[in-house]
Coordinates of C-alpha atoms in Angstrom, one line a residue:
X1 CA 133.8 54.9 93.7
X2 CA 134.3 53.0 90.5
X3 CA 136.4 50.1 92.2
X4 CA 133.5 49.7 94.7
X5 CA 130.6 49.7 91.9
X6 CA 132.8 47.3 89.7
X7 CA 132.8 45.0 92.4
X8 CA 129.7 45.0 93.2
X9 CA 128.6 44.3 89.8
X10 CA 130.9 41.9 89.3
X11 CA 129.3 40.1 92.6
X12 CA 126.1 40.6 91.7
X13 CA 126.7 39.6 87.9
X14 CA 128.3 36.3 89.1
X15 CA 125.5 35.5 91.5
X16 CA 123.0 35.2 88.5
X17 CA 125.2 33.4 85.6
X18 CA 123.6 30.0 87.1
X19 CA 122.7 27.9 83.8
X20 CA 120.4 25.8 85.5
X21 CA 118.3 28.7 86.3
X22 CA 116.9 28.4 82.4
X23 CA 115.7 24.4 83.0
X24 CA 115.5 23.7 86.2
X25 CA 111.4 23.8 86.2
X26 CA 112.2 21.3 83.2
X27 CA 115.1 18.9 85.1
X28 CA 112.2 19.0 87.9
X29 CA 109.6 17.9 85.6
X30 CA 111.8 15.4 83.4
X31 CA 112.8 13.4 86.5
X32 CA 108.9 12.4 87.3
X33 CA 107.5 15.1 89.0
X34 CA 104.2 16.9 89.0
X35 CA 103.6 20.7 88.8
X36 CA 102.1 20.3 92.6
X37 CA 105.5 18.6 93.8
X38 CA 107.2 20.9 91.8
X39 CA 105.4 23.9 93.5
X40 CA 106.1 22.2 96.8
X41 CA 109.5 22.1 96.6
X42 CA 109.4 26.0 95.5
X43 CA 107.7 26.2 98.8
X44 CA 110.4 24.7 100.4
X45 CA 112.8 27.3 99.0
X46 CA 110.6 29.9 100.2
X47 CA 109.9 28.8 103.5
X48 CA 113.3 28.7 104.3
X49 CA 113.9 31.8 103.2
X50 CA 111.0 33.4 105.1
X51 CA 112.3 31.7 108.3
X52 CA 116.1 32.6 108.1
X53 CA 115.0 35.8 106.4
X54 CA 114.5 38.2 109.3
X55 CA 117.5 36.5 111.9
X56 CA 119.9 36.7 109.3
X57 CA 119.0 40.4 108.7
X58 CA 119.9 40.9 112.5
X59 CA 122.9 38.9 112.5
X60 CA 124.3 41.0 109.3
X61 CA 124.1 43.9 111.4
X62 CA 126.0 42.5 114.2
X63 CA 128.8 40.5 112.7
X64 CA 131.1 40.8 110.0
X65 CA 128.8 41.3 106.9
X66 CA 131.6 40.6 104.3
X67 CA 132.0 37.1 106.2
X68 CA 128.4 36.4 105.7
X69 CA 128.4 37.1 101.9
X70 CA 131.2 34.5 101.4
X71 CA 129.4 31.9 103.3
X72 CA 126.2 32.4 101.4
X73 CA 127.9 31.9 98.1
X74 CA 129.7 28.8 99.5
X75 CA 126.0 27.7 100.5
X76 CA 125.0 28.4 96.9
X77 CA 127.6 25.6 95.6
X78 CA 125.8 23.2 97.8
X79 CA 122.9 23.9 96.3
X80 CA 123.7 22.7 93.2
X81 CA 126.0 19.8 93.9
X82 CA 123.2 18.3 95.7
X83 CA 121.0 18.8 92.6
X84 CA 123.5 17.4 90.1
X85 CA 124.6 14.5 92.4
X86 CA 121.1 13.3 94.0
X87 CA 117.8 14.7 91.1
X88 CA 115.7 13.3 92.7
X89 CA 112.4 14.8 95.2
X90 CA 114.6 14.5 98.2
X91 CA 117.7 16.1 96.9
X92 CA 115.8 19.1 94.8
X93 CA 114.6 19.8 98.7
X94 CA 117.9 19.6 99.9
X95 CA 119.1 22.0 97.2
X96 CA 116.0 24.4 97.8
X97 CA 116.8 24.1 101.8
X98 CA 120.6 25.4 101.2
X99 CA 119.6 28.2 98.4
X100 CA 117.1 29.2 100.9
X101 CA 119.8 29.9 103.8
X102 CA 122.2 31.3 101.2
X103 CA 119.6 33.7 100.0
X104 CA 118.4 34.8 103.5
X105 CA 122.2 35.2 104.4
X106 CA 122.6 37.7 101.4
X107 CA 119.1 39.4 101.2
X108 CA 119.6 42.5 103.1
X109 CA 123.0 41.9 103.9
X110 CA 124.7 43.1 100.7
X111 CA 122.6 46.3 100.3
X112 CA 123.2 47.2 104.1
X113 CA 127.0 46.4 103.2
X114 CA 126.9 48.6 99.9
X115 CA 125.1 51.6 101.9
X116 CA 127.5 51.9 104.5
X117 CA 130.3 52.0 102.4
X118 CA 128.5 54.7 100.3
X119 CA 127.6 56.2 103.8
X120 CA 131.3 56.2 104.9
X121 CA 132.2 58.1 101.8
X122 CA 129.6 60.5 102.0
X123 CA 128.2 59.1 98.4
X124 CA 124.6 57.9 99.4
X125 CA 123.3 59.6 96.8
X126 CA 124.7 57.1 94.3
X127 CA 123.0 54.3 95.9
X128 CA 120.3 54.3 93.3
X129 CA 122.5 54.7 90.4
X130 CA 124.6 51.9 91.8
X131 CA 121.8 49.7 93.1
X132 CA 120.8 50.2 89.1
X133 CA 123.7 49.2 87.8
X134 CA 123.8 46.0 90.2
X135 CA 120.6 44.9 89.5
X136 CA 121.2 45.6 85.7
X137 CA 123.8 43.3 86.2
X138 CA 122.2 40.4 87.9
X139 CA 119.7 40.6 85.0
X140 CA 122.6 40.4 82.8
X141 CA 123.8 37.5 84.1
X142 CA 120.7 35.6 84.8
X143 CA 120.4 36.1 80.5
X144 CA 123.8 34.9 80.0
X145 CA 123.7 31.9 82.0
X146 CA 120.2 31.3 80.2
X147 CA 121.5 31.9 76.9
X148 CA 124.3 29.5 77.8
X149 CA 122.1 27.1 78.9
X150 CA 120.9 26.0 75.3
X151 CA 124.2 24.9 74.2
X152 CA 125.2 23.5 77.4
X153 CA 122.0 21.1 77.3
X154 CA 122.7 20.1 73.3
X155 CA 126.3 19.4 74.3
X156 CA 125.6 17.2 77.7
X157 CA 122.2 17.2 79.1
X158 CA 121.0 18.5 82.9
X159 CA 124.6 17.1 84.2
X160 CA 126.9 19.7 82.1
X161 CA 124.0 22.3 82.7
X162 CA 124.8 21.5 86.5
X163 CA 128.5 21.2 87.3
X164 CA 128.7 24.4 85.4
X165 CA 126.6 26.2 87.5
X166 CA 128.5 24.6 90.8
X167 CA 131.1 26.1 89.1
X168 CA 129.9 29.6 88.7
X169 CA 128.9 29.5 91.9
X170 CA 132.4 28.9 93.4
X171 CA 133.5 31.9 90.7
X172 CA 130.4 33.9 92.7
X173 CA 132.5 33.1 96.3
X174 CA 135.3 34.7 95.1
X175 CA 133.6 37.6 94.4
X176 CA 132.0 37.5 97.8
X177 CA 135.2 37.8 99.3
X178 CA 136.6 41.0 97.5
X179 CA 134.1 42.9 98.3
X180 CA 134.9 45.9 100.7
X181 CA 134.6 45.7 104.6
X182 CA 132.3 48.4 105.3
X183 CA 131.9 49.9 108.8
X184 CA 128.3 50.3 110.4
X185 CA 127.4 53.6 110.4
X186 CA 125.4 53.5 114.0
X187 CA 127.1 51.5 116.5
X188 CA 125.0 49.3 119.0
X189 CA 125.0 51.7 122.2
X190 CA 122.8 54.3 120.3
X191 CA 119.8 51.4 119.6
X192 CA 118.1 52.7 122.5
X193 CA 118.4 56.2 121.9
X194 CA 117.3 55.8 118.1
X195 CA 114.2 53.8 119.9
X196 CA 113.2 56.2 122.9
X197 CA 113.3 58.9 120.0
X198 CA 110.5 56.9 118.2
X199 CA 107.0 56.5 120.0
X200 CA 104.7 54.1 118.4
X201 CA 102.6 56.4 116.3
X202 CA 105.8 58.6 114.5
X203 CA 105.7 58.7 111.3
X204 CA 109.5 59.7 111.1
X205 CA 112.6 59.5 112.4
X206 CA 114.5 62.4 114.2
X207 CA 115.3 64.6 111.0
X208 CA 118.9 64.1 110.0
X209 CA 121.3 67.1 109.2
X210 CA 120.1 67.2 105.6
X211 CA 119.4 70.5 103.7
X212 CA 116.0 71.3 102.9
X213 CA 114.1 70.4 100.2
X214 CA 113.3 73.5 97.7
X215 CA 109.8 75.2 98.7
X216 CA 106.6 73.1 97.4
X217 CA 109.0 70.1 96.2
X218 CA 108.6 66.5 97.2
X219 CA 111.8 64.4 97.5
X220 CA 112.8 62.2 94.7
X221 CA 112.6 58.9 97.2
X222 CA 109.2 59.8 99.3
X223 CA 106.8 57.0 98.9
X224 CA 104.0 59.0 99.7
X225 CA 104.7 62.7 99.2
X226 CA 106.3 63.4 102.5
X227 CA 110.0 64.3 102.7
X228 CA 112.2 61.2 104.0
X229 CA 115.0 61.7 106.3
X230 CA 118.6 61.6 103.7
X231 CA 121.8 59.8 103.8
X232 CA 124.8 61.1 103.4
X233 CA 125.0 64.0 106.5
X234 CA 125.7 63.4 110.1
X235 CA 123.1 61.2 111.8
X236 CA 122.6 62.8 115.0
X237 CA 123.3 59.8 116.1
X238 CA 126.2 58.9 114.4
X239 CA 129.1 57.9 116.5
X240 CA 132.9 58.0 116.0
X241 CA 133.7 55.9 113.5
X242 CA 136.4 54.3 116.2
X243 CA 134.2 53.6 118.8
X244 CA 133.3 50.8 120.6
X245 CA 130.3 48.7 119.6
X246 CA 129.7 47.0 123.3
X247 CA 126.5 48.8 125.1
X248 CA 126.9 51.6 127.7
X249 CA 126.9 50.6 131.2
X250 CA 123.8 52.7 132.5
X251 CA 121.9 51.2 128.9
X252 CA 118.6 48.8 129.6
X253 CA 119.9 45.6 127.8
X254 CA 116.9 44.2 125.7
X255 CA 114.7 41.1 127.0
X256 CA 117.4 38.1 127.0
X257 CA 120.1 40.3 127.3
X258 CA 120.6 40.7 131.2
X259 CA 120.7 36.2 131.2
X260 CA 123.4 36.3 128.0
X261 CA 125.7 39.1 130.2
X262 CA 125.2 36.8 133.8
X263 CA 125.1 33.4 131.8
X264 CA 128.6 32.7 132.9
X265 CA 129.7 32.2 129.1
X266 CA 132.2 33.3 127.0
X267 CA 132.1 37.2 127.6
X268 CA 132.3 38.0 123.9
X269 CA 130.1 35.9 122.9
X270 CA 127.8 37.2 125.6
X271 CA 128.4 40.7 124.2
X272 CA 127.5 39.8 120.6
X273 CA 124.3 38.2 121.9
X274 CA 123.1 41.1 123.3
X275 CA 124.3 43.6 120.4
X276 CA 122.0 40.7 118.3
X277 CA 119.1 41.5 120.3
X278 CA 119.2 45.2 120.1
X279 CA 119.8 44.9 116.6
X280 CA 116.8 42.6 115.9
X281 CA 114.7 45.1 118.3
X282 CA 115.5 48.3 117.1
X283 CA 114.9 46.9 113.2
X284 CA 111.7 45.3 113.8
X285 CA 110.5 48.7 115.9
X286 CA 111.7 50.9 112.7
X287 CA 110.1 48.4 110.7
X288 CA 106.7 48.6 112.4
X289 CA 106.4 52.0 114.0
X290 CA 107.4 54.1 110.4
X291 CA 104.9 54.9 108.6
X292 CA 106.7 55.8 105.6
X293 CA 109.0 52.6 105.8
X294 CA 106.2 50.5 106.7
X295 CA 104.6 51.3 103.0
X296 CA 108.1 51.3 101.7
X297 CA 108.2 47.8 102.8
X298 CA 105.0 46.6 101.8
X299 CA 105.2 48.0 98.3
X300 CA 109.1 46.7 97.6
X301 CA 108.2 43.2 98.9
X302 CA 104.9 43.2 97.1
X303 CA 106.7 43.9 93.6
X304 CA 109.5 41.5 94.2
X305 CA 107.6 38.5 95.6
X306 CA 105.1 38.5 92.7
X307 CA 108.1 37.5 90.3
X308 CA 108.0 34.2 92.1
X309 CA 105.8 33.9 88.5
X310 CA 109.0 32.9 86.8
X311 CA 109.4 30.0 88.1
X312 CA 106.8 28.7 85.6
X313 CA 107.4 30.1 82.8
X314 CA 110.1 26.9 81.5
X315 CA 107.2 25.3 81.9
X316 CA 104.9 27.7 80.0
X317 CA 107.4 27.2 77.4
X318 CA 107.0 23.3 77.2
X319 CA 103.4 23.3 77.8
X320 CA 103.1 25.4 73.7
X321 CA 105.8 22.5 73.1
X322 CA 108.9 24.5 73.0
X323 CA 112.0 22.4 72.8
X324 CA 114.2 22.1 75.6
X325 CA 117.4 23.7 74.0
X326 CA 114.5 26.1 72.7
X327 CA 113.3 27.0 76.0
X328 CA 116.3 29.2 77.2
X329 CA 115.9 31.8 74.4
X330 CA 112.5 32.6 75.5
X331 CA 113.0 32.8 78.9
X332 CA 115.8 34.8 77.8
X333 CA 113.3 37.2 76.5
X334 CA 112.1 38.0 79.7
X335 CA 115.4 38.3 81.8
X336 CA 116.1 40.9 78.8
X337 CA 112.9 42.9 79.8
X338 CA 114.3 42.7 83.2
X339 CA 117.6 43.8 82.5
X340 CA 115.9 46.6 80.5
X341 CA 113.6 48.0 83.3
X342 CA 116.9 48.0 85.9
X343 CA 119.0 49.1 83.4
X344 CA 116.6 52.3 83.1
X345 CA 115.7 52.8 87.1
X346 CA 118.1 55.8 87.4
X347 CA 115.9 57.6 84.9
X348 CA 112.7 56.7 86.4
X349 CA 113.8 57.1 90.4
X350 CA 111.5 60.8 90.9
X351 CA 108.7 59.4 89.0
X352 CA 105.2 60.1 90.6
X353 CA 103.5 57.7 92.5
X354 CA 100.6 57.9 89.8
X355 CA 103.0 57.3 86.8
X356 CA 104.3 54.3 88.8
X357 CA 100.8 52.8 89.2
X358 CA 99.8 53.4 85.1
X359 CA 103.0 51.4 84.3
X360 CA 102.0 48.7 86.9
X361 CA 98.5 48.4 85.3
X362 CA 100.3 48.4 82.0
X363 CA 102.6 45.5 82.7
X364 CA 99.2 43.5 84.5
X365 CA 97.7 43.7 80.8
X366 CA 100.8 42.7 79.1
X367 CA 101.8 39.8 81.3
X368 CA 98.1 38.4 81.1
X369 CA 97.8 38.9 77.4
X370 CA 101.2 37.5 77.0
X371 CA 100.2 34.5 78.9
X372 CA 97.5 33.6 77.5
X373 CA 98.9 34.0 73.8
X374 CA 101.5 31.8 75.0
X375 CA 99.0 29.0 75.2
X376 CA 97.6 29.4 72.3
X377 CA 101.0 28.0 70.9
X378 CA 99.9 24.0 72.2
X379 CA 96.6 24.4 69.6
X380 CA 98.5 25.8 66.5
X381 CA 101.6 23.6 66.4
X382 CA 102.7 26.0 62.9
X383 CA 102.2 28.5 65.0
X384 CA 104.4 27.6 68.0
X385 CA 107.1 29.7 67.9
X386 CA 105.5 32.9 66.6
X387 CA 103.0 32.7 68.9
X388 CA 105.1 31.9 72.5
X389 CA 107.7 34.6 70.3
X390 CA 104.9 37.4 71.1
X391 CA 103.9 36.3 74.3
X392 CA 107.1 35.9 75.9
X393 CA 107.9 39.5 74.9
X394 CA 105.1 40.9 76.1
X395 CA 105.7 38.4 79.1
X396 CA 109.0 40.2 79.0
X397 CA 107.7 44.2 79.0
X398 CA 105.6 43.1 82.1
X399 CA 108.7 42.0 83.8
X400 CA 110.7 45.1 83.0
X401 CA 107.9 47.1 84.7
X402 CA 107.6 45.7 87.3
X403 CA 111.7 45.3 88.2
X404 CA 111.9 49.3 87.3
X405 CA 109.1 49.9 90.3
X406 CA 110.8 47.4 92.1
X407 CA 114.4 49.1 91.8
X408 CA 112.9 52.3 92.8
X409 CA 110.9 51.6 95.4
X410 CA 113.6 49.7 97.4
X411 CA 116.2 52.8 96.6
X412 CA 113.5 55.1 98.3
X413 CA 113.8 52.5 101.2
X414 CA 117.1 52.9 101.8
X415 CA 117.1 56.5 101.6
X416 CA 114.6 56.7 104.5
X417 CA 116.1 54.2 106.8
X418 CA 117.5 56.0 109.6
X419 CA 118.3 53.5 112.1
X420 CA 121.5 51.2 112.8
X421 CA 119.8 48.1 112.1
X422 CA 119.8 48.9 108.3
X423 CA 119.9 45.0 107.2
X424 CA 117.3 43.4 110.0
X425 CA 114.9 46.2 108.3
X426 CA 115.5 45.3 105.2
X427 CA 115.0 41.2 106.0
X428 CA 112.1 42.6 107.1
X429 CA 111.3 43.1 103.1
X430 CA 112.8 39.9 102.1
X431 CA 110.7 38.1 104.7
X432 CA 107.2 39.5 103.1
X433 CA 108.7 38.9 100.3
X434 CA 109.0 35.4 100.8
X435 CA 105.5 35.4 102.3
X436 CA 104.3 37.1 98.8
X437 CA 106.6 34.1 97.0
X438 CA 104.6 31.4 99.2
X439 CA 101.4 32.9 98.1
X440 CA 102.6 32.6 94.6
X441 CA 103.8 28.8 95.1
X442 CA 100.3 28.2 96.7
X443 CA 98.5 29.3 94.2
X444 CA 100.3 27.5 91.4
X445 CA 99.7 24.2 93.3
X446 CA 96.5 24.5 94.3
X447 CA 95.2 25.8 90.4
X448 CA 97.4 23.3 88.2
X449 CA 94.6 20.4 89.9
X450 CA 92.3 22.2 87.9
X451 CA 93.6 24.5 85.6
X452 CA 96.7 24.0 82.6
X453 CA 99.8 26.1 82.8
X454 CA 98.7 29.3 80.8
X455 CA 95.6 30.3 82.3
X456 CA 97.3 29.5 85.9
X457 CA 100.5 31.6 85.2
X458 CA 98.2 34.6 83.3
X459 CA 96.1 34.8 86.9
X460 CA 99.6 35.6 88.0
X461 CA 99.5 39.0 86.6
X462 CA 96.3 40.3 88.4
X463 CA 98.1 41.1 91.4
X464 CA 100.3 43.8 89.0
X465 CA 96.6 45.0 88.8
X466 CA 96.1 44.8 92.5
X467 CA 99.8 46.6 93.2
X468 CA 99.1 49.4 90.3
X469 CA 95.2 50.3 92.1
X470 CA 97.2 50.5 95.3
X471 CA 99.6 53.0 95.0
X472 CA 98.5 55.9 96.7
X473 CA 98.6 59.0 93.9

């Protein structure tokens, strides 16, 4: 167990240590651009994503997962060469276009990879704790890349800040590729089985050979009081762990699948075609027809896509009229309230919907105020640093709050998928998620016409208001 959470750490660590993550708002801006362009081309990012997002969910769960991790970090040290060689509109989109397809490559495909290695050792109950410790640890890098970022610019500019993180990036592959190969833990033949178990209006899945909850107890990872179906037993629906993935004879192939099989092509290929397509179908029915999952979904992408906000906040920075080597170190602050909310989500994971929804409104308040004291920073030039000091950290509380709720409500995700298409379910997250990002990027463009940086990026907290009022209690 400790050789698998080390790894992932280290994989998740390694993902995050990106200098350029600390400027690259700035590099935009320096090289001519306008907070609209610069907005558009975070709605490039995000498009992509939200395309890719759902496909490559399916395709995780029906080829080799580990193989799809390396290739999304090797996609990653695109990315940034074609920043560092071409800054300019054209390559930034380039850049954003290939960190899109590395990210939709890795969102959902890692966590289905990290649960079905739990699920093979009959350790899914550590998924939280381990899902903490990863995220504490892409929060820990994502500080010490931004940290490193201030002496990297003083010693040689956006170019060192760039080959560095190509470099890191190629350190991130690496990692990629020692991570374990975990088996799926429902094969493709029992897709239609899962699905003819699952009418439209269920609210669960078949209950799984868990014991039962102690009388008038709610489980830990419910999203709404009821009990979830948990990990770690037999599925009923479980197979061998040897047995074959190509569909039964006498099983109805999905739409598409009957032309792949008499298509004449290459029989394997034909085969994974059609184990795509019941893949992709049986996630997007689990998806849609929960009820529990449906919310769990809703309310994980809901918290994750509304950090899209810190995409402006190197240019909150240089709007109070921060220094560039200065700029890190505040952002900083807020990866460190980050690190400190993940850092703290095994503690919180059986917290009450209605404690969940205080914090929320607590971290709205903070991330407004903070904001807004921010800017206060460009009008009192002795002030500027004491004032952006304050508001950063309180910036940076906000952002702890809301990656604790984040870390917890996707743990109680996992815990109540009970399907085989565990990654094409949880794409189904990262692709609201995206949609939640767009929003965000909209908005941004759309207000900086009229509006300066502080108010614009404060408005970006009333959704934690929206999010908190939400939350069923």
């Amino acid at each position: 167990m400790r050789g698998l959470t080390v790894r992932a750490v280290l994989f998740a660590f390694s993902a995050d240590l990106i200098p350029l993550y600390a400027l690259y708002a700035l590099l935009f801006a320096d090289h001519g651009l306008s907070t609209a362009q610069i907005s558009s081309l975070l709605a490039i990012w995000s498009a992509t994503s939200f395309v890719l997002e759902v496909p490559s969910g399916a395709w995780a769960d029906t080829v080799s997962r580990h193989a799809l991790l390396i290739g999304s970090a090797a996609l990653l040290v695109a990315a940034f060469s074609a920043w560092t060689l071409f800054p300019s509109y054209a390559g930034f989109a380039l850049g954003f276009v290939l960190w899109g397809a590395s990210g939709s490559l890795r969102s959902g495909t890692f966590e289905a990879l990290l649960y079905d290695e739990l699920a093979a050792r009959s350790a899914t109950a550590s998924y939280p704790r381990i899902t903490g410790y990863v995220r504490a640890a892409a929060e820990s890098g994502a500080l010490v890349g931004i940290l490193a970022a201030a002496p990297l610019y003083a010693w040689g500019g956006y170019a060192l800040i760039g080959w560095s993180s190509v470099a890191i990036a190629a350190v991130h592959m690496c990692t990629a590729a020692a991570l374990p190969r975990a088996p799926k833990s429902v094969s493709a033949r029992d897709i239609e089985e899962l699905t003819d178990r699952c009418p439209p209006d269920d609210d669960v899945l078949p209950p799984a050979t868990s014991p039962p909850l102690p009388s008038g107890g709610s489980h830990p990872h419910s999203f709404d009081g009821a009990q979830p179906p948990l990990s770690g037993g037999s599925h009923p629906l479980s197979p061998d762990r040897g047995q074959s993935l190509r569909p039964a004879a006498s099983q109805p192939l999905p739409h598409g699948g009957a032309e792949l099989l008499q298509s004449g092509g290459d029989p394997a290929g034909a085969r994974a075609g059609v184990r795509y397509l019941h893949m992709l179908r049986s996630g997007l029915r689990e998806s849609l027809r929960v009820r529990m999952i449906r919310r769990g979904l809703v309310l994980a992408a809901m918290l994750n896509g509304i950090t899209a906000f810190d995409e402006y906040f190197a240019l909150l920075a240089g709007n109070a009229g921060v220094a560039p080597s200065i700029t890190p170190l505040l952002v900083g602050l807020t990866v460190a309230g980050g690190l400190a909310g993940t850092a703290l989500a095994g503690r919180t994971e059986s917290m009450r919907p209605r404690t969940m929804a205080a914090a929320l409104f607590l971290g709205g308040v903070l991330f407004i105020g903070g904001a807004l004291l921010a800017g206060l920073a460009a009008g009192h030039p002795n002030a500027v640093y004491l004032l952006t000091g304050v508001g950063f950290s309180a910036i940076g509380a906000a952002y702890g709050i809301d990656y604790n709720a984040e870390v917890v409500a996707a743990a109680r995700l996992q815990d109540a998928i009970e399907g085989p298409a565990r990654a094409t379910v949880t794409s189904v997250g990262g692709f609201l998620t995206e949609l939640m990002a767009l929003a965000v990027f909209g908005f941004v463009g759309v207000a900086s016409v009229w509006l300066p940086i502080p108010p614009t990026v404060a408005l970006l907290g009333v959704p934690l208001l929206v999010i908190a009022a939400l939350i069923p209690s």
